[in-house]
Amino acid sequence: SYVLTQPPSVSVAPGQTARLTCGGNNIGSKSVHWYQQKPGQAPVLVVFDDYDRPSGIPERFSGSNSGNTATLTISWVEAGDEADYYCQVWHSSSDHLGFGGGTKLTVL
Amino acid sequence: QVTLRESGPAMVKPTQTLTLTCTFSGFSLTTSAMCVSWIRQPPGKALEWLALIDWDDDKYYSTSLKTRLTISKDTSKNQVVLTMTDMDPVDTATYYCARIRGTRMAPFDFWGQGTLVTVSS
């Protein structure tokens, strides 16, 4: 199956920029979606199709995808952004959906 | 508005079969380009995709769990049912259902609150 690799943790100070990566073989050819999950809650979609934002998601959340790495960028990080973040793709050649292992974002 | 709600037993014994129901509102699985999927999350661990069913009754399963899973829909009741056979303590997890508006490449735009299933004798 298709493997998505995320760093287990990222720490950033308030007001700084957090860059969360999602690695996969030629992931740039796929549509990547990103979810935010806070403790005890269901995941929430924050970026879809590499860089689009659902309504209600702040512009501080942005995405990019090229080559073997997709990136979720959170600008002007706030304490409320502290959460687990998961990337997700559909792997067409095997008709299989995959999630990354998740990155815990800590706001210092 | 779109809502999804998971229901099923909170606890099952090893080797038993788990049956979970996702009851949804605000959309129909008879509508073209609509899918419902099951995802689980063991305590403290990552999300794991289990199965997906689309408006055309096409079904897709996690490769690692395919032999144990069956997904089905009842469009008259707006429900999607997941059965998982031969349950084991490692299957203890919160089980979510979620909607995709689009093809299976599209994102999950709405999620249920999840239901915790504990496997224990």
Coordinates of N, CA and C in Angstrom, one line a residue:
Chain A
S1 N 0.8 -1.2 0.0 CA 0.0 0.0 0.0 C 0.9 1.3 0.0
Y2 N 0.3 2.4 -0.3 CA 1.0 3.6 -0.4 C 1.3 4.2 1.0
V3 N 2.5 4.5 1.2 CA 3.0 5.0 2.6 C 3.1 6.5 2.6
L4 N 2.5 7.1 3.6 CA 2.6 8.6 3.8 C 3.3 8.8 5.1
T5 N 4.4 9.6 5.0 CA 5.3 9.8 6.2 C 5.2 11.2 6.7
Q6 N 4.8 11.3 8.0 CA 4.7 12.6 8.6 C 5.7 12.6 9.8
P7 N 6.3 13.8 10.1 CA 7.1 13.8 11.4 C 6.2 13.7 12.6
P8 N 6.6 13.0 13.6 CA 5.7 12.9 14.7 C 5.3 14.2 15.5
S9 N 6.3 15.1 15.5 CA 6.0 16.3 16.2 C 6.7 17.5 15.6
V10 N 6.0 18.7 15.7 CA 6.6 20.0 15.3 C 6.2 21.0 16.4
S11 N 7.2 21.8 16.8 CA 7.0 22.8 17.8 C 7.3 24.2 17.2
V12 N 6.4 25.1 17.6 CA 6.6 26.5 17.1 C 6.1 27.5 18.1
A13 N 6.7 28.6 18.1 CA 6.2 29.7 19.0 C 5.1 30.4 18.4
P14 N 4.2 31.0 19.3 CA 3.1 31.8 18.7 C 3.6 32.9 17.8
G15 N 2.8 33.1 16.7 CA 3.2 34.1 15.8 C 4.1 33.7 14.7
Q16 N 4.7 32.5 14.9 CA 5.7 32.0 13.9 C 4.9 31.1 12.9
T17 N 5.7 30.6 11.9 CA 5.1 29.8 10.9 C 5.4 28.3 11.1
A18 N 4.4 27.4 11.0 CA 4.6 26.0 11.2 C 4.5 25.4 9.8
R19 N 5.4 24.5 9.5 CA 5.4 23.8 8.2 C 5.4 22.3 8.5
L20 N 4.3 21.6 8.1 CA 4.1 20.2 8.4 C 4.2 19.5 7.1
T21 N 5.0 18.5 7.1 CA 5.3 17.8 5.8 C 4.6 16.4 5.8
C22 N 4.4 16.0 4.5 CA 3.8 14.7 4.3 C 4.5 14.1 3.1
G23 N 5.3 13.1 3.3 CA 6.1 12.5 2.2 C 5.5 11.2 1.7
G24 N 5.6 11.1 0.3 CA 5.1 9.9 -0.3 C 5.7 9.9 -1.7
N25 N 5.8 8.7 -2.3 CA 6.4 8.5 -3.6 C 5.5 9.2 -4.6
N26 N 6.1 10.3 -5.2 CA 5.4 11.0 -6.3 C 4.1 11.6 -5.8
I27 N 4.0 12.0 -4.6 CA 2.8 12.5 -4.0 C 2.3 13.7 -4.8
G28 N 3.2 14.4 -5.4 CA 2.8 15.6 -6.2 C 1.8 15.3 -7.3
S29 N 1.7 14.0 -7.7 CA 0.7 13.6 -8.7 C -0.7 13.3 -8.1
K30 N -0.8 13.4 -6.8 CA -2.0 13.1 -6.1 C -2.6 14.3 -5.5
S31 N -3.9 14.3 -5.2 CA -4.6 15.3 -4.4 C -4.4 15.0 -2.9
V32 N -3.9 15.9 -2.2 CA -3.7 15.7 -0.8 C -4.6 16.5 0.1
H33 N -5.2 15.9 1.1 CA -6.1 16.6 2.0 C -5.5 16.6 3.4
W34 N -5.8 17.6 4.2 CA -5.2 17.8 5.5 C -6.4 17.9 6.5
Y35 N -6.2 17.3 7.7 CA -7.2 17.3 8.7 C -6.5 17.8 10.0
Q36 N -7.3 18.5 10.8 CA -6.8 18.9 12.1 C -7.7 18.1 13.1
Q37 N -7.0 17.6 14.1 CA -7.8 16.8 15.2 C -7.3 17.3 16.5
K38 N -8.3 17.8 17.3 CA -8.0 18.2 18.7 C -8.4 17.1 19.6
P39 N -7.9 17.0 20.8 CA -8.2 15.9 21.7 C -9.7 15.7 21.9
G40 N -10.1 14.4 21.8 CA -11.5 14.1 22.1 C -12.5 14.5 21.0
Q41 N -11.9 15.0 19.9 CA -12.8 15.5 18.8 C -12.6 14.7 17.5
A42 N -13.6 14.8 16.6 CA -13.4 14.2 15.3 C -12.5 15.1 14.4
P43 N -11.8 14.6 13.4 CA -11.0 15.4 12.6 C -11.8 16.4 11.8
V44 N -11.2 17.5 11.5 CA -11.8 18.6 10.7 C -10.9 18.9 9.5
L45 N -11.5 19.0 8.3 CA -10.8 19.3 7.1 C -10.3 20.7 7.1
V46 N -9.0 20.9 6.9 CA -8.5 22.3 6.9 C -7.9 22.7 5.5
V47 N -7.5 21.7 4.7 CA -7.0 22.0 3.4 C -7.4 20.8 2.5
F48 N -7.9 21.0 1.3 CA -8.2 19.9 0.4 C -7.6 20.2 -1.0
D49 N -7.4 19.1 -1.7 CA -6.9 19.2 -3.1 C -5.6 20.1 -3.1
D50 N -4.7 19.7 -2.2 CA -3.4 20.3 -2.1 C -3.4 21.7 -1.4
Y51 N -4.3 22.6 -1.8 CA -4.1 24.0 -1.3 C -5.4 24.7 -1.1
D52 N -6.6 24.1 -1.4 CA -7.9 24.8 -1.2 C -8.3 24.7 0.2
R53 N -9.0 25.7 0.6 CA -9.5 25.8 2.0 C -11.0 25.7 2.1
P54 N -11.6 24.9 3.0 CA -13.0 24.9 3.1 C -13.5 26.2 3.7
S55 N -14.7 26.5 3.5 CA -15.2 27.8 4.1 C -15.1 27.7 5.6
G56 N -14.7 28.8 6.2 CA -14.5 28.9 7.6 C -13.1 28.6 8.1
I57 N -12.3 28.1 7.3 CA -10.9 27.9 7.7 C -10.1 29.1 7.4
P58 N -9.3 29.6 8.4 CA -8.6 30.9 8.2 C -7.6 30.8 7.0
E59 N -7.3 31.9 6.5 CA -6.3 32.0 5.4 C -4.9 31.7 5.9
R60 N -4.7 31.6 7.2 CA -3.4 31.3 7.8 C -3.0 29.8 7.4
F61 N -4.0 29.0 7.0 CA -3.8 27.6 6.6 C -3.6 27.6 5.1
S62 N -2.5 27.1 4.7 CA -2.3 26.9 3.2 C -1.5 25.6 3.0
G63 N -1.6 25.2 1.7 CA -1.0 24.0 1.4 C -0.2 24.0 0.1
S64 N 0.7 23.1 -0.1 CA 1.4 23.0 -1.4 C 1.8 21.5 -1.6
N65 N 2.1 21.1 -2.8 CA 2.4 19.7 -3.1 C 3.2 19.6 -4.3
S66 N 4.4 19.0 -4.2 CA 5.2 18.9 -5.4 C 6.2 17.8 -5.1
G67 N 6.5 17.0 -6.2 CA 7.5 16.0 -6.1 C 7.1 14.9 -5.1
N68 N 7.9 14.7 -4.1 CA 7.6 13.7 -3.1 C 7.1 14.2 -1.7
T69 N 6.8 15.5 -1.7 CA 6.4 16.1 -0.4 C 5.3 17.1 -0.6
A70 N 4.3 16.9 0.3 CA 3.2 17.9 0.4 C 3.4 18.6 1.8
T71 N 3.0 19.9 1.8 CA 3.3 20.7 3.0 C 2.0 21.4 3.4
L72 N 1.7 21.4 4.7 CA 0.7 22.2 5.2 C 1.4 23.3 6.0
T73 N 1.1 24.6 5.6 CA 1.7 25.7 6.3 C 0.7 26.5 7.1
I74 N 1.0 26.7 8.3 CA 0.2 27.5 9.2 C 0.9 28.7 9.6
S75 N 0.5 29.9 9.1 CA 1.1 31.2 9.4 C 0.5 31.8 10.7
W76 N 1.3 32.6 11.3 CA 0.9 33.3 12.5 C 0.2 32.3 13.5
V77 N 0.9 31.3 13.8 CA 0.4 30.2 14.7 C -0.2 30.8 16.0
E78 N -1.3 30.2 16.3 CA -2.0 30.6 17.6 C -2.1 29.4 18.5
A79 N -2.3 29.6 19.8 CA -2.4 28.6 20.7 C -3.5 27.6 20.3
G80 N -4.5 28.1 19.8 CA -5.7 27.2 19.3 C -5.4 26.3 18.2
D81 N -4.2 26.5 17.6 CA -3.8 25.6 16.4 C -3.2 24.3 16.9
E82 N -2.9 24.3 18.2 CA -2.3 23.1 18.8 C -3.2 21.9 18.6
A83 N -2.7 20.9 17.9 CA -3.6 19.7 17.5 C -2.7 18.7 16.8
D84 N -3.3 17.6 16.5 CA -2.7 16.6 15.6 C -3.2 16.9 14.2
Y85 N -2.3 16.8 13.2 CA -2.6 17.0 11.8 C -2.3 15.8 11.0
Y86 N -3.3 15.4 10.1 CA -3.1 14.2 9.3 C -3.2 14.6 7.8
C87 N -2.4 14.0 7.0 CA -2.5 14.1 5.6 C -3.2 12.9 5.1
Q88 N -3.9 13.0 3.9 CA -4.6 11.9 3.4 C -4.7 11.9 1.8
V89 N -4.6 10.8 1.2 CA -4.7 10.7 -0.3 C -5.5 9.5 -0.6
W90 N -5.9 9.4 -1.9 CA -6.5 8.2 -2.5 C -5.4 7.7 -3.5
H91 N -5.0 6.5 -3.3 CA -4.1 5.9 -4.2 C -4.8 5.1 -5.3
S92 N -4.8 5.7 -6.5 CA -5.7 5.1 -7.5 C -5.2 3.7 -8.0
S93 N -3.9 3.5 -8.0 CA -3.5 2.2 -8.6 C -3.8 1.0 -7.8
S94 N -4.1 1.2 -6.5 CA -4.5 0.1 -5.6 C -5.9 0.4 -5.1
D95 N -6.5 1.4 -5.5 CA -7.9 1.8 -5.0 C -7.9 1.7 -3.5
H96 N -7.0 2.5 -2.9 CA -6.8 2.4 -1.4 C -6.7 3.8 -0.9
L97 N -7.3 4.1 0.2 CA -7.2 5.4 0.9 C -6.1 5.3 2.0
G98 N -5.3 6.3 2.1 CA -4.3 6.3 3.2 C -4.2 7.6 3.9
F99 N -3.9 7.4 5.2 CA -3.6 8.6 6.1 C -2.1 8.5 6.5
G100 N -1.5 9.7 6.7 CA -0.2 9.7 7.3 C -0.3 9.4 8.8
G101 N 0.8 9.2 9.4 CA 0.8 8.9 10.8 C 0.5 10.0 11.7
G102 N 0.4 11.2 11.2 CA 0.0 12.3 12.0 C 1.2 13.1 12.6
T103 N 1.0 14.4 12.7 CA 2.0 15.3 13.3 C 1.4 16.0 14.5
K104 N 2.0 15.9 15.6 CA 1.4 16.7 16.8 C 2.1 18.1 16.7
L105 N 1.3 19.1 16.5 CA 1.8 20.5 16.6 C 1.7 21.0 18.0
T106 N 2.8 21.4 18.5 CA 2.9 22.0 19.8 C 3.2 23.5 19.7
V107 N 2.4 24.3 20.3 CA 2.6 25.8 20.3 C 3.3 26.1 21.7
L108 N 4.5 26.6 21.6 CA 5.3 26.8 22.7 C 4.8 27.9 23.6
Chain B
Q1 N -28.8 20.6 7.4 CA -27.4 20.5 7.5 C -27.0 19.0 7.5
V2 N -25.7 18.7 7.2 CA -25.2 17.4 7.1 C -24.8 16.9 8.5
T3 N -25.3 15.8 8.9 CA -24.8 15.1 10.1 C -24.7 13.6 9.9
L4 N -23.7 13.1 10.6 CA -23.5 11.6 10.6 C -23.4 11.2 12.1
R5 N -23.9 10.0 12.4 CA -23.9 9.5 13.8 C -23.6 8.0 13.7
E6 N -22.6 7.6 14.4 CA -22.2 6.2 14.5 C -23.0 5.6 15.7
S7 N -23.4 4.3 15.5 CA -24.0 3.6 16.6 C -23.6 2.1 16.6
G8 N -23.6 1.5 17.7 CA -23.2 0.1 17.8 C -22.8 -0.2 19.3
P9 N -22.3 -1.4 19.5 CA -22.0 -1.8 20.9 C -20.7 -1.1 21.3
A10 N -20.7 -0.8 22.6 CA -19.5 -0.2 23.2 C -18.4 -1.2 23.5
M11 N -18.8 -2.5 23.6 CA -17.9 -3.5 24.0 C -18.3 -4.8 23.2
V12 N -17.3 -5.5 22.7 CA -17.5 -6.8 22.2 C -16.4 -7.7 22.7
K13 N -16.6 -9.0 22.6 CA -15.7 -10.0 23.1 C -14.8 -10.4 21.9
P14 N -13.6 -10.9 22.2 CA -12.7 -11.4 21.2 C -13.4 -12.5 20.4
T15 N -13.2 -12.6 19.1 CA -13.7 -13.5 18.1 C -15.2 -13.1 17.7
Q16 N -15.8 -12.2 18.4 CA -17.2 -11.8 18.0 C -17.1 -10.9 16.7
T17 N -18.3 -10.7 16.1 CA -18.4 -9.9 15.0 C -19.0 -8.5 15.4
L18 N -18.4 -7.4 15.0 CA -18.8 -6.1 15.3 C -19.7 -5.6 14.1
T19 N -20.8 -5.0 14.5 CA -21.7 -4.4 13.5 C -21.9 -2.9 13.9
L20 N -21.5 -2.0 13.1 CA -21.7 -0.6 13.3 C -22.6 0.0 12.3
T21 N -23.4 1.0 12.7 CA -24.3 1.7 11.8 C -24.0 3.2 11.8
C22 N -23.9 3.7 10.6 CA -23.8 5.2 10.4 C -25.1 5.7 9.9
T23 N -25.8 6.5 10.6 CA -27.0 7.1 10.2 C -26.8 8.6 9.9
F24 N -27.1 8.9 8.7 CA -26.8 10.3 8.2 C -28.0 11.1 7.8
S25 N -27.9 12.4 7.7 CA -28.9 13.2 7.2 C -28.3 14.4 6.5
G26 N -29.1 15.1 5.7 CA -28.6 16.2 5.0 C -28.1 15.9 3.6
F27 N -28.0 14.6 3.2 CA -27.6 14.2 1.9 C -28.2 12.8 1.7
S28 N -28.0 12.3 0.4 CA -28.5 11.0 0.1 C -27.4 10.2 -0.7
L29 N -27.3 9.0 -0.4 CA -26.4 8.1 -1.1 C -26.9 7.6 -2.4
T30 N -28.1 8.2 -2.8 CA -28.6 7.9 -4.2 C -28.1 9.0 -5.1
T31 N -27.6 10.1 -4.5 CA -27.1 11.2 -5.3 C -25.7 10.9 -5.9
S32 N -25.6 11.2 -7.2 CA -24.3 10.9 -7.9 C -23.2 11.6 -7.1
A33 N -22.0 10.9 -7.1 CA -20.8 11.5 -6.5 C -21.0 11.8 -5.0
M34 N -21.4 10.8 -4.3 CA -21.5 10.8 -2.9 C -21.0 9.5 -2.3
C35 N -20.2 9.6 -1.3 CA -19.6 8.4 -0.7 C -19.6 8.5 0.9
V36 N -19.7 7.3 1.5 CA -19.5 7.3 3.0 C -18.4 6.3 3.3
S37 N -17.6 6.6 4.3 CA -16.5 5.8 4.6 C -16.4 5.5 6.1
W38 N -15.7 4.5 6.5 CA -15.4 4.2 7.9 C -13.9 4.3 8.1
I39 N -13.6 5.0 9.2 CA -12.2 5.2 9.6 C -12.2 4.9 11.1
R40 N -11.1 4.4 11.6 CA -10.9 4.1 13.0 C -9.6 4.7 13.6
Q41 N -9.6 4.8 14.9 CA -8.4 5.4 15.6 C -8.2 4.8 16.9
P42 N -7.3 3.9 17.0 CA -7.0 3.3 18.4 C -6.5 4.4 19.3
P43 N -6.7 4.2 20.6 CA -6.4 5.3 21.6 C -5.0 5.7 21.4
G44 N -4.8 7.0 21.3 CA -3.4 7.6 21.1 C -2.7 7.3 19.8
K45 N -3.4 6.7 18.9 CA -2.8 6.4 17.6 C -3.4 7.1 16.4
A46 N -2.9 6.8 15.2 CA -3.3 7.5 14.0 C -4.6 7.0 13.5
L47 N -5.1 7.8 12.6 CA -6.3 7.4 11.8 C -6.0 6.3 10.9
E48 N -6.9 5.3 10.7 CA -6.8 4.2 9.8 C -8.1 4.1 9.0
W49 N -7.9 4.1 7.7 CA -9.1 3.9 6.8 C -9.5 2.5 6.8
L50 N -10.8 2.2 6.8 CA -11.3 0.9 6.8 C -12.0 0.5 5.5
A51 N -13.0 1.3 5.1 CA -13.9 0.9 3.9 C -14.6 2.1 3.4
L52 N -15.0 2.0 2.2 CA -15.8 3.1 1.5 C -16.8 2.5 0.6
I53 N -18.0 3.1 0.6 CA -19.1 2.8 -0.3 C -19.5 4.0 -1.0
D54 N -19.8 3.9 -2.4 CA -20.2 5.1 -3.1 C -21.7 5.0 -3.5
W55 N -22.1 6.0 -4.2 CA -23.5 6.1 -4.6 C -23.9 5.0 -5.6
D56 N -22.9 4.5 -6.3 CA -23.2 3.5 -7.3 C -23.0 2.1 -6.7
D57 N -22.9 2.0 -5.4 CA -22.7 0.7 -4.6 C -21.4 0.1 -4.9
D58 N -20.4 0.8 -5.4 CA -19.1 0.3 -5.4 C -18.5 0.3 -4.0
K59 N -17.7 -0.7 -3.7 CA -17.1 -0.8 -2.4 C -15.6 -1.0 -2.4
Y60 N -15.0 -0.4 -1.5 CA -13.5 -0.4 -1.4 C -13.1 -0.7 0.0
Y61 N -12.0 -1.5 0.2 CA -11.7 -2.0 1.5 C -10.2 -1.8 1.7
S62 N -9.8 -1.6 3.0 CA -8.4 -1.6 3.4 C -7.8 -3.0 3.1
T63 N -6.7 -2.9 2.4 CA -6.1 -4.2 2.0 C -5.8 -5.1 3.2
S64 N -5.3 -4.5 4.3 CA -4.9 -5.3 5.4 C -6.1 -5.9 6.2
L65 N -7.3 -5.3 6.0 CA -8.5 -5.8 6.8 C -9.6 -6.4 5.9
K66 N -9.3 -6.4 4.6 CA -10.3 -6.7 3.6 C -11.1 -8.0 3.9
T67 N -10.4 -9.0 4.4 CA -11.1 -10.3 4.6 C -12.1 -10.3 5.8
R68 N -12.0 -9.3 6.6 CA -12.8 -9.2 7.8 C -14.0 -8.2 7.7
L69 N -13.9 -7.4 6.6 CA -14.9 -6.2 6.6 C -15.9 -6.4 5.5
T70 N -17.1 -5.9 5.8 CA -18.2 -5.8 4.8 C -18.9 -4.5 5.0
I71 N -19.0 -3.7 4.0 CA -19.7 -2.4 4.0 C -21.0 -2.5 3.1
S72 N -22.0 -1.9 3.6 CA -23.3 -1.9 2.8 C -24.1 -0.7 3.1
K73 N -25.1 -0.4 2.3 CA -25.9 0.8 2.5 C -27.4 0.4 2.4
D74 N -28.2 1.2 3.2 CA -29.6 1.1 3.1 C -30.1 2.5 2.8
T75 N -30.3 2.8 1.5 CA -30.6 4.2 1.1 C -32.0 4.6 1.7
S76 N -32.9 3.7 1.9 CA -34.2 4.1 2.4 C -34.1 4.6 3.9
K77 N -33.1 4.1 4.6 CA -32.9 4.5 6.0 C -31.8 5.5 6.1
N78 N -31.1 5.9 5.0 CA -30.0 6.7 5.1 C -28.9 6.2 6.1
Q79 N -28.6 4.9 5.9 CA -27.6 4.3 6.8 C -26.5 3.5 6.0
V80 N -25.4 3.5 6.5 CA -24.3 2.7 6.0 C -23.8 1.8 7.2
V81 N -23.7 0.5 6.9 CA -23.4 -0.5 7.9 C -22.0 -1.1 7.7
L82 N -21.2 -1.2 8.7 CA -19.9 -1.9 8.6 C -19.9 -3.1 9.5
T83 N -19.6 -4.3 9.0 CA -19.3 -5.4 9.9 C -17.9 -5.8 9.8
M84 N -17.4 -6.2 11.0 CA -16.0 -6.6 11.1 C -16.0 -7.9 11.9
T85 N -15.5 -8.9 11.3 CA -15.5 -10.2 12.0 C -14.2 -10.5 12.8
D86 N -14.3 -11.5 13.6 CA -13.2 -12.0 14.4 C -12.5 -10.9 15.1
M87 N -13.2 -10.1 15.9 CA -12.6 -9.0 16.7 C -11.6 -9.4 17.7
D88 N -10.6 -8.6 17.8 CA -9.4 -8.8 18.7 C -9.2 -7.6 19.5
P89 N -8.6 -7.7 20.7 CA -8.3 -6.5 21.5 C -7.6 -5.4 20.7
V90 N -6.8 -5.7 19.7 CA -6.1 -4.6 19.0 C -7.0 -3.8 18.1
D91 N -8.3 -4.3 18.0 CA -9.3 -3.6 17.2 C -10.0 -2.5 18.1
T92 N -9.6 -2.5 19.4 CA -10.2 -1.4 20.2 C -9.8 0.0 19.7
A93 N -10.8 0.8 19.4 CA -10.6 2.0 18.7 C -11.9 2.9 18.8
T94 N -11.8 4.1 18.4 CA -12.9 4.9 18.1 C -13.2 4.8 16.6
Y95 N -14.4 4.5 16.3 CA -14.8 4.2 14.9 C -15.6 5.4 14.4
Y96 N -15.2 6.0 13.3 CA -15.8 7.2 12.7 C -16.4 6.8 11.3
C97 N -17.6 7.4 11.0 CA -18.0 7.4 9.6 C -17.9 8.9 9.1
A98 N -17.6 9.0 7.8 CA -17.4 10.3 7.3 C -17.9 10.3 5.8
R99 N -18.3 11.5 5.4 CA -18.8 11.7 4.1 C -17.8 12.3 3.1
I100 N -17.9 11.8 1.9 CA -17.2 12.4 0.8 C -18.2 12.9 -0.2
R101 N -18.1 14.2 -0.6 CA -19.0 14.7 -1.6 C -18.1 14.8 -2.9
G102 N -18.3 13.8 -3.7 CA -17.4 13.7 -4.9 C -17.0 12.3 -5.1
T103 N -16.0 12.1 -5.9 CA -15.5 10.7 -6.1 C -14.6 10.4 -4.9
R104 N -14.1 9.2 -4.9 CA -13.4 8.7 -3.7 C -12.0 9.4 -3.6
M105 N -11.6 10.2 -4.5 CA -10.4 11.0 -4.4 C -10.7 12.3 -3.6
A106 N -11.9 12.7 -3.4 CA -12.3 13.9 -2.7 C -12.1 13.8 -1.2
P107 N -12.1 14.9 -0.5 CA -11.8 14.8 1.0 C -13.1 14.4 1.8
F108 N -12.9 14.1 3.0 CA -14.0 13.9 4.0 C -14.4 15.3 4.5
D109 N -15.6 15.7 4.1 CA -16.0 17.1 4.5 C -16.8 17.1 5.8
F110 N -17.4 16.0 6.1 CA -18.2 15.9 7.4 C -17.9 14.5 8.0
W111 N -17.7 14.6 9.4 CA -17.4 13.4 10.1 C -18.5 13.2 11.2
G112 N -18.7 12.0 11.6 CA -19.5 11.7 12.8 C -18.6 12.0 14.1
Q113 N -19.2 11.9 15.2 CA -18.5 12.2 16.5 C -17.6 11.0 16.9
G114 N -17.9 9.8 16.3 CA -17.1 8.6 16.6 C -17.8 7.8 17.7
T115 N -17.5 6.5 17.7 CA -18.0 5.7 18.8 C -16.9 4.8 19.2
L116 N -16.6 4.7 20.5 CA -15.5 3.9 21.0 C -16.0 2.5 21.2
V117 N -15.2 1.6 20.6 CA -15.5 0.1 20.7 C -14.3 -0.5 21.4
T118 N -14.6 -1.2 22.5 CA -13.6 -1.9 23.3 C -13.7 -3.4 23.1
V119 N -12.6 -4.0 22.8 CA -12.7 -5.5 22.6 C -12.0 -6.1 23.8
S120 N -12.8 -6.8 24.6 CA -12.3 -7.4 25.8 C -13.1 -8.6 26.3
S121 N -12.5 -9.5 26.9 CA -13.3 -10.7 27.4 C -13.8 -10.4 28.8

